[in-house]
CSV table of C-alpha atoms and ligand atoms in Angstrom, one decimal:
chain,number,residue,atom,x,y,z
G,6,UNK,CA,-19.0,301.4,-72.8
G,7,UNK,CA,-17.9,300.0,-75.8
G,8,UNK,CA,-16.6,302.4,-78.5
G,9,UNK,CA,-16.4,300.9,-81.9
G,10,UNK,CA,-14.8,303.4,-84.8
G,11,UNK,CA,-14.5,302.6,-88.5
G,12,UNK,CA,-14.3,298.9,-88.1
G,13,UNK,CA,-14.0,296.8,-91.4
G,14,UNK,CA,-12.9,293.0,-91.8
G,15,UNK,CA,-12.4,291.4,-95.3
G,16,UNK,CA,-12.2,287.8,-96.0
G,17,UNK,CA,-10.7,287.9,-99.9
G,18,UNK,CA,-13.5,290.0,-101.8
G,19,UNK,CA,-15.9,289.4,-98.7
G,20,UNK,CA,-16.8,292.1,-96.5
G,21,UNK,CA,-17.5,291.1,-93.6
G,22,UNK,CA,-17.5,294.4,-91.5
G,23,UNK,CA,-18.0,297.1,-93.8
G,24,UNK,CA,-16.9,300.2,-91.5
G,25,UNK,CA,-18.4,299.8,-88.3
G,26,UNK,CA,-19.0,302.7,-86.0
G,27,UNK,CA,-21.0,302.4,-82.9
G,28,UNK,CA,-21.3,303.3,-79.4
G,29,UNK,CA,-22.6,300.2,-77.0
G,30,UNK,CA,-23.5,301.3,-73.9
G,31,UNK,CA,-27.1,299.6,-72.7
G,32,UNK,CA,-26.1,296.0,-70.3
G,33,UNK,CA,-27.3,294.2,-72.9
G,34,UNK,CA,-27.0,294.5,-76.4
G,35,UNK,CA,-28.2,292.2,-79.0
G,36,UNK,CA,-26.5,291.6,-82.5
G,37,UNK,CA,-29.0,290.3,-85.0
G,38,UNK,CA,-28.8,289.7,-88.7
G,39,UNK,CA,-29.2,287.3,-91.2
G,40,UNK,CA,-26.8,284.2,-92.3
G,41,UNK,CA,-23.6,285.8,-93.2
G,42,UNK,CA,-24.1,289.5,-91.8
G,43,UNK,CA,-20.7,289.5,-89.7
G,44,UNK,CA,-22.2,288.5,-86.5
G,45,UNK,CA,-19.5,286.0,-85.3
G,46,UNK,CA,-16.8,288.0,-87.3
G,47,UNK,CA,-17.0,290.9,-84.9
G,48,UNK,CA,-17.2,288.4,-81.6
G,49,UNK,CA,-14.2,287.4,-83.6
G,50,UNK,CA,-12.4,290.7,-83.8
G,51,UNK,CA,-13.5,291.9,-80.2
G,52,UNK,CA,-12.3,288.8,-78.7
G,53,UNK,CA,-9.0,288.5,-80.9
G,54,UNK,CA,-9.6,285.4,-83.0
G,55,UNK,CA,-10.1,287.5,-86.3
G,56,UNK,CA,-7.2,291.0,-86.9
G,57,UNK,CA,-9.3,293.6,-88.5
G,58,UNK,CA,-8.2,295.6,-91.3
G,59,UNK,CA,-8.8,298.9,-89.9
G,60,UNK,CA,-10.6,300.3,-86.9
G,61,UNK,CA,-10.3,300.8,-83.2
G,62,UNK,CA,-12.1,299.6,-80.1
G,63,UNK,CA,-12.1,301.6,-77.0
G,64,UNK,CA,-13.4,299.9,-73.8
G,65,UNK,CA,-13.4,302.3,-70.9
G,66,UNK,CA,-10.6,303.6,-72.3
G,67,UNK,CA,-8.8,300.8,-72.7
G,68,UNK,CA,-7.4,299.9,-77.0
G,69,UNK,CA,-9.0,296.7,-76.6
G,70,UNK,CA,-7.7,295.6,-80.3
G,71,UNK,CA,-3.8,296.2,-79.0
G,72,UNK,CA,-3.8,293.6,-76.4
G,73,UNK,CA,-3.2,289.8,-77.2
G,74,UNK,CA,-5.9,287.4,-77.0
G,75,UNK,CA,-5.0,286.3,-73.2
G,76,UNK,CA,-4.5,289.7,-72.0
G,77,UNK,CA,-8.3,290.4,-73.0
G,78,UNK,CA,-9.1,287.6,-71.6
G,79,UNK,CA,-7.4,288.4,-67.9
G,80,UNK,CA,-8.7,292.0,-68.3
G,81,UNK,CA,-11.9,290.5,-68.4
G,82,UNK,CA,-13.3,289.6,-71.9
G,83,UNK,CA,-15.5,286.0,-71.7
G,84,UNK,CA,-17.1,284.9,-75.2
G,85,UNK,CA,-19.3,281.7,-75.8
G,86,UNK,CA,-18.7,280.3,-79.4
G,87,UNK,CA,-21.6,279.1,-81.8
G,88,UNK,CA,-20.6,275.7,-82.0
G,89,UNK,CA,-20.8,274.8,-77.7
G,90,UNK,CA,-17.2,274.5,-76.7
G,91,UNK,CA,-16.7,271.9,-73.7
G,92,UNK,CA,-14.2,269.4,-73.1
G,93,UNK,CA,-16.0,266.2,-73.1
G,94,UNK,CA,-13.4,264.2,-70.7
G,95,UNK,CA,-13.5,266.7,-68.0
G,96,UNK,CA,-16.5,267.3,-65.5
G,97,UNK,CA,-18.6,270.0,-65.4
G,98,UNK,CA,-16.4,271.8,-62.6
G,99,UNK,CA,-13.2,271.6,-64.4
G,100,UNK,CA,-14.5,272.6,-68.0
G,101,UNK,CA,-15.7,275.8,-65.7
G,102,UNK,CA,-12.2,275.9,-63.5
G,103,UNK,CA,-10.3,276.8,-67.1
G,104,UNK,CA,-11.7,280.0,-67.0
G,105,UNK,CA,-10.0,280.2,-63.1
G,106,UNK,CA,-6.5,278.4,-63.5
G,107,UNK,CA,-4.8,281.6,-64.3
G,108,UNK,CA,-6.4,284.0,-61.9
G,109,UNK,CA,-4.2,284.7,-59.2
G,110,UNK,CA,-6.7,285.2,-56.8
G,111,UNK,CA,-6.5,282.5,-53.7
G,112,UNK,CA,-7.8,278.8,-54.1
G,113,UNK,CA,-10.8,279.4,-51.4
G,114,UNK,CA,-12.2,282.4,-53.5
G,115,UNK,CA,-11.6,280.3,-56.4
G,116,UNK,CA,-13.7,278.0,-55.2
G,117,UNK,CA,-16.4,280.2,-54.1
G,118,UNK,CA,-16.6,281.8,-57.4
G,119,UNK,CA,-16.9,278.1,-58.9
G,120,UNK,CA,-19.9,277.3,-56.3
G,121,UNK,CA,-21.7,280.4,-57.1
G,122,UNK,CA,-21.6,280.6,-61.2
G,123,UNK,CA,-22.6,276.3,-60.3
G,124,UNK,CA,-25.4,277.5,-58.4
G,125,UNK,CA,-26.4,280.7,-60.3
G,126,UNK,CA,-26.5,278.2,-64.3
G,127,UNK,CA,-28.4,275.5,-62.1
G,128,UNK,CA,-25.3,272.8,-62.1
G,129,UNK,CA,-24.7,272.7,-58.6
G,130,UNK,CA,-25.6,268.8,-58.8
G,131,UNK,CA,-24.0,268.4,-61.4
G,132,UNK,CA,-20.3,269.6,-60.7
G,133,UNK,CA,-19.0,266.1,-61.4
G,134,UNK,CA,-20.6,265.0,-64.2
G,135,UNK,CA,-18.1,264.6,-67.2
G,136,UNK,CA,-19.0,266.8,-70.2
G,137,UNK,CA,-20.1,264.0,-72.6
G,138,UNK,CA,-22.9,263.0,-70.3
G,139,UNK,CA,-25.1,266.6,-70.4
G,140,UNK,CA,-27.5,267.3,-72.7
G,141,UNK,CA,-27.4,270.5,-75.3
G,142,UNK,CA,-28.9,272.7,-72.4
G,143,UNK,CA,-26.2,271.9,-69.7
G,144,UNK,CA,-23.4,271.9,-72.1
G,145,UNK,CA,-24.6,275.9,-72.7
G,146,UNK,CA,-25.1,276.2,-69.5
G,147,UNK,CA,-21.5,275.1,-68.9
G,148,UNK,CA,-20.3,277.2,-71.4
G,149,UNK,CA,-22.0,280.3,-70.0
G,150,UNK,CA,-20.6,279.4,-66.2
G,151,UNK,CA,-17.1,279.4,-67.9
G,152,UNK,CA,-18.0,282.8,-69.1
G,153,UNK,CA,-19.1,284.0,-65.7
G,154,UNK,CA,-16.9,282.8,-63.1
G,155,UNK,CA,-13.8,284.7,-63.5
G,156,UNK,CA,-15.4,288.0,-63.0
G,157,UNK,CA,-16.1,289.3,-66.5
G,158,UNK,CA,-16.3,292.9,-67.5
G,159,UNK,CA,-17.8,292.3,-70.8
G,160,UNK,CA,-19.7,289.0,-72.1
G,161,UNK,CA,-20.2,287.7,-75.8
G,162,UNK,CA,-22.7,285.1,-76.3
G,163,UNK,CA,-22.8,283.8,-79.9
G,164,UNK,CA,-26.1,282.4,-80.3
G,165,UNK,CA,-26.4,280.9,-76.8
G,166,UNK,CA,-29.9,279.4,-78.1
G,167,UNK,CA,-29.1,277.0,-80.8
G,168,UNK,CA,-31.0,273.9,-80.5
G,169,UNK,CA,-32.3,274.6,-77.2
G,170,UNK,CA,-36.4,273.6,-76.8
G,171,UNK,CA,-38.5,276.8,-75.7
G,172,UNK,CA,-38.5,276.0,-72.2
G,173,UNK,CA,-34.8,275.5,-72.3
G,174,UNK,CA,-34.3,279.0,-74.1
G,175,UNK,CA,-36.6,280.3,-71.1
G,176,UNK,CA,-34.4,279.2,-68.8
G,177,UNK,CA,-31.3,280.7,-70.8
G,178,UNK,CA,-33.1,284.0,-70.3
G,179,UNK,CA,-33.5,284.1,-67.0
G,180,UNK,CA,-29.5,283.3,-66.9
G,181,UNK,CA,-28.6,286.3,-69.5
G,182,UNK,CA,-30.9,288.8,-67.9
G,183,UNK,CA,-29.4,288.5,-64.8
G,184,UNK,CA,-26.0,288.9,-65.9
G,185,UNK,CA,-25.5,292.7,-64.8
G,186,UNK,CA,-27.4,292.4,-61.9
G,187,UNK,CA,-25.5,289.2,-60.6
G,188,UNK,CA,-22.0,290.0,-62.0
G,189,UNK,CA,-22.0,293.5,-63.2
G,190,UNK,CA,-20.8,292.3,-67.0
G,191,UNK,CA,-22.1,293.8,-70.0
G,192,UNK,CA,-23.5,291.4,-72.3
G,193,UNK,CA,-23.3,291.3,-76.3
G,194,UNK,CA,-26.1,288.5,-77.4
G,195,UNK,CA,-26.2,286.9,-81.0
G,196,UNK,CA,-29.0,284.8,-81.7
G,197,UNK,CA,-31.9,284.4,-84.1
G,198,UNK,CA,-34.2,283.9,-81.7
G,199,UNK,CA,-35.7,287.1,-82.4
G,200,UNK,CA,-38.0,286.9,-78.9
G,201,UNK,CA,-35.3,285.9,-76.9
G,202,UNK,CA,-33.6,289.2,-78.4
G,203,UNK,CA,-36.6,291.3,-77.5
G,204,UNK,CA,-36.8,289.8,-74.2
G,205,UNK,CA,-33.3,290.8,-72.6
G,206,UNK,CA,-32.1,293.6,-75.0
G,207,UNK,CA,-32.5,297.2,-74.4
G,208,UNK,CA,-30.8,297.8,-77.3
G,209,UNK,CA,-30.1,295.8,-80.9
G,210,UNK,CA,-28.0,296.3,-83.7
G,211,UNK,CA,-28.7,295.0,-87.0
G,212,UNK,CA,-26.1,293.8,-89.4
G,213,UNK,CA,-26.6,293.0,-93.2
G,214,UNK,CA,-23.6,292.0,-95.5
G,215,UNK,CA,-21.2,293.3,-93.0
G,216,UNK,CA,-22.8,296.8,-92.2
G,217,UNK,CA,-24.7,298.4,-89.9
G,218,UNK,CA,-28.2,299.1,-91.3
G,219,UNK,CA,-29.8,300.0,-87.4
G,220,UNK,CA,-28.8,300.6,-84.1
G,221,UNK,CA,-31.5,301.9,-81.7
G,222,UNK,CA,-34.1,300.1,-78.6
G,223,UNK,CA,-35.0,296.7,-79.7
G,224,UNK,CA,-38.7,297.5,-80.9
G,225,UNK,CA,-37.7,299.8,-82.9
G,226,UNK,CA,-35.4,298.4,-84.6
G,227,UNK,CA,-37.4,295.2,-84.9
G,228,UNK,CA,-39.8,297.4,-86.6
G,229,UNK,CA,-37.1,299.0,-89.1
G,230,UNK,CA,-38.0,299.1,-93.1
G,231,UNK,CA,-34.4,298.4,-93.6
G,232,UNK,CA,-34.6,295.6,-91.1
G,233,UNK,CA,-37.0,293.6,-92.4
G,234,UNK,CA,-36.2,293.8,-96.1
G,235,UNK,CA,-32.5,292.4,-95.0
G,236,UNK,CA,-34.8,289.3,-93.5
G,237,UNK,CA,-37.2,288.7,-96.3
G,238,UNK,CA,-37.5,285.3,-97.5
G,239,UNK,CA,-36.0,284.5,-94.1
G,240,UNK,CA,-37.7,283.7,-90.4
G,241,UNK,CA,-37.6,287.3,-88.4
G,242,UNK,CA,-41.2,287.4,-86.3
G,243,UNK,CA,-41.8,291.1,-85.3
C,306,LIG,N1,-12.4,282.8,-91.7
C,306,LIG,C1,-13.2,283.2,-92.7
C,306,LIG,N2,-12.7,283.1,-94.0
C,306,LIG,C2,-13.4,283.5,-95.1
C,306,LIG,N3,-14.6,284.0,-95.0
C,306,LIG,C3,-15.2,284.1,-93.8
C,306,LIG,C4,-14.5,283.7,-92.6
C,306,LIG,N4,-15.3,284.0,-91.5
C,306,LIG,C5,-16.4,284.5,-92.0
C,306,LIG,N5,-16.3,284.6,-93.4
C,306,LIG,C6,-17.4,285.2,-94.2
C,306,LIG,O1,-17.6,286.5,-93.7
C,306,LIG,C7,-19.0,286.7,-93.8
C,306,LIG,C8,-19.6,287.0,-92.4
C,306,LIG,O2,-19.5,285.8,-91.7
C,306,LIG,P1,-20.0,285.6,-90.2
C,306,LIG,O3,-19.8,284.2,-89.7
C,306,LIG,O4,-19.4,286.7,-89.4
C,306,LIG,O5,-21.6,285.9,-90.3
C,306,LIG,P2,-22.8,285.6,-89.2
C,306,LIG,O6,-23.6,286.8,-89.3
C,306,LIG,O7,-22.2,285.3,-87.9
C,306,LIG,O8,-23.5,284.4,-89.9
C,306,LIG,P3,-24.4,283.2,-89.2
C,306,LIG,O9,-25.6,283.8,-88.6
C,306,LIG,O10,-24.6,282.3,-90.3
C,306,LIG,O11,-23.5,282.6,-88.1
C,306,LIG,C9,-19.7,285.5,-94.5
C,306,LIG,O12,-19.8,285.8,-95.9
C,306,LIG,C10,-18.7,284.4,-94.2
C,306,LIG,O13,-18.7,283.4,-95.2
């Protein structure tokens, strides 16, 4: 479980997380609201790239905010970013092995663990194709086996479905439902795509200007007053 207390973030006179508190428990939880709510700013803070101003985070007991950056990462944090992050000179593989170079486990279980999260994204063939050659969809789907292959404990996808066609984003599905099942990682999803949100959430949790307006099972909250007044003028499909 992920226990977030009193969580705020300012940028200047922007807030953007105005006093978080929430208890994420569900394998998959989505984080939906419009432009600007905070989304990215609290894959930021749980992932070490933003220091909050106040607040705590308690993962299985564990003060996630006092490690370092790295130390999350070996403990078994994996985030995606918005904007795909691959190196284009390196092949598929070794934009994946990053994720592996530090672990101390031995090179032939490295290697499985490559082979599988190839296998499981649907890049088996493609292990040594450099970066710059893959479409949007494989560069995703490289991002996500990066995530995957070092045994994660808890996943953050920012908007894993940006640009990606419908039968691409179907695919993408497929690859975030599974997550628990295949790897036993909880999974944080960000995205707009509203159905993709409804399709592997149990729960959501809505942010507007940096605060928590709902927190509940997805339908629910997709059917929220609050919820749909933050998305007025703006593309939510409920
Ligand atoms: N490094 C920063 N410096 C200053 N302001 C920032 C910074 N990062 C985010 N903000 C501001 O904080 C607020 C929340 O931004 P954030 O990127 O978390 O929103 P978001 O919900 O992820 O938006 P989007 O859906 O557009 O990605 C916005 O007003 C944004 O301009």
């Amino acid at each position: 479980m992920i226990r977030i207390s009193d969580l705020s973030v300012h940028f200047g006179g922007v807030v953007a997380l105005d006093n978080i508190t929430v208890d994420i428990k569900d394998d998959i939880v989505g984080v939906i609201g419009p432009n600007g709510a905070g989304k990215t700013t609290l894959v930021n803070v749980l992932s070490g790239f933003v220091l909050p101003d106040s607040g705590t985070v308690d993962v299985e007991g564990v003060d996630l905010l006092s490690l370092a950056p790295h130390k999350r990462a070996r403990w078994g944090l994996a985030r995606s970013f918005q904007k795909v992050q691959t190196a284009d000179n390196l092949t598929v593989a070794d934009n994946i092995w990053v994720s592996l170079d530090t672990s101390a486990s031995p090179g032939m279980k490295k290697h499985a663990a490559l082979n599988r999260v190839l296998d499981y994204v649907g890049l088996a063939d493609m292990a040594d194709v450099p970066a710059h050659k893959l479409n949007p969809c494989q560069r995703r789907m490289t991002e996500l086996a990066r995530c995957l292959v070092a045994s994660p404990r808890i996943v953050l996808l920012d908007e894993p479905g940006g640009g990606l066609s419908e039968m691409e984003v179907d695919k993408l599905r497929q690859v975030i439902g599974n997550i628990k099942t295949i790897f036993g990682a909880q999974v944080l999803l960000i995205d707009h795509d509203v159905e993709l949100i409804k399709s592997v959430c149990s729960k959501t949790m809505v942010l507007d200007f940096g605060e928590l307006i709902a927190f509940g099972p997805t339908e629910t909250v997709l059917q929220d007053e609050n919820v749909k007044a933050a998305y007025l003028g703006t593309e939510i499909k409920v």
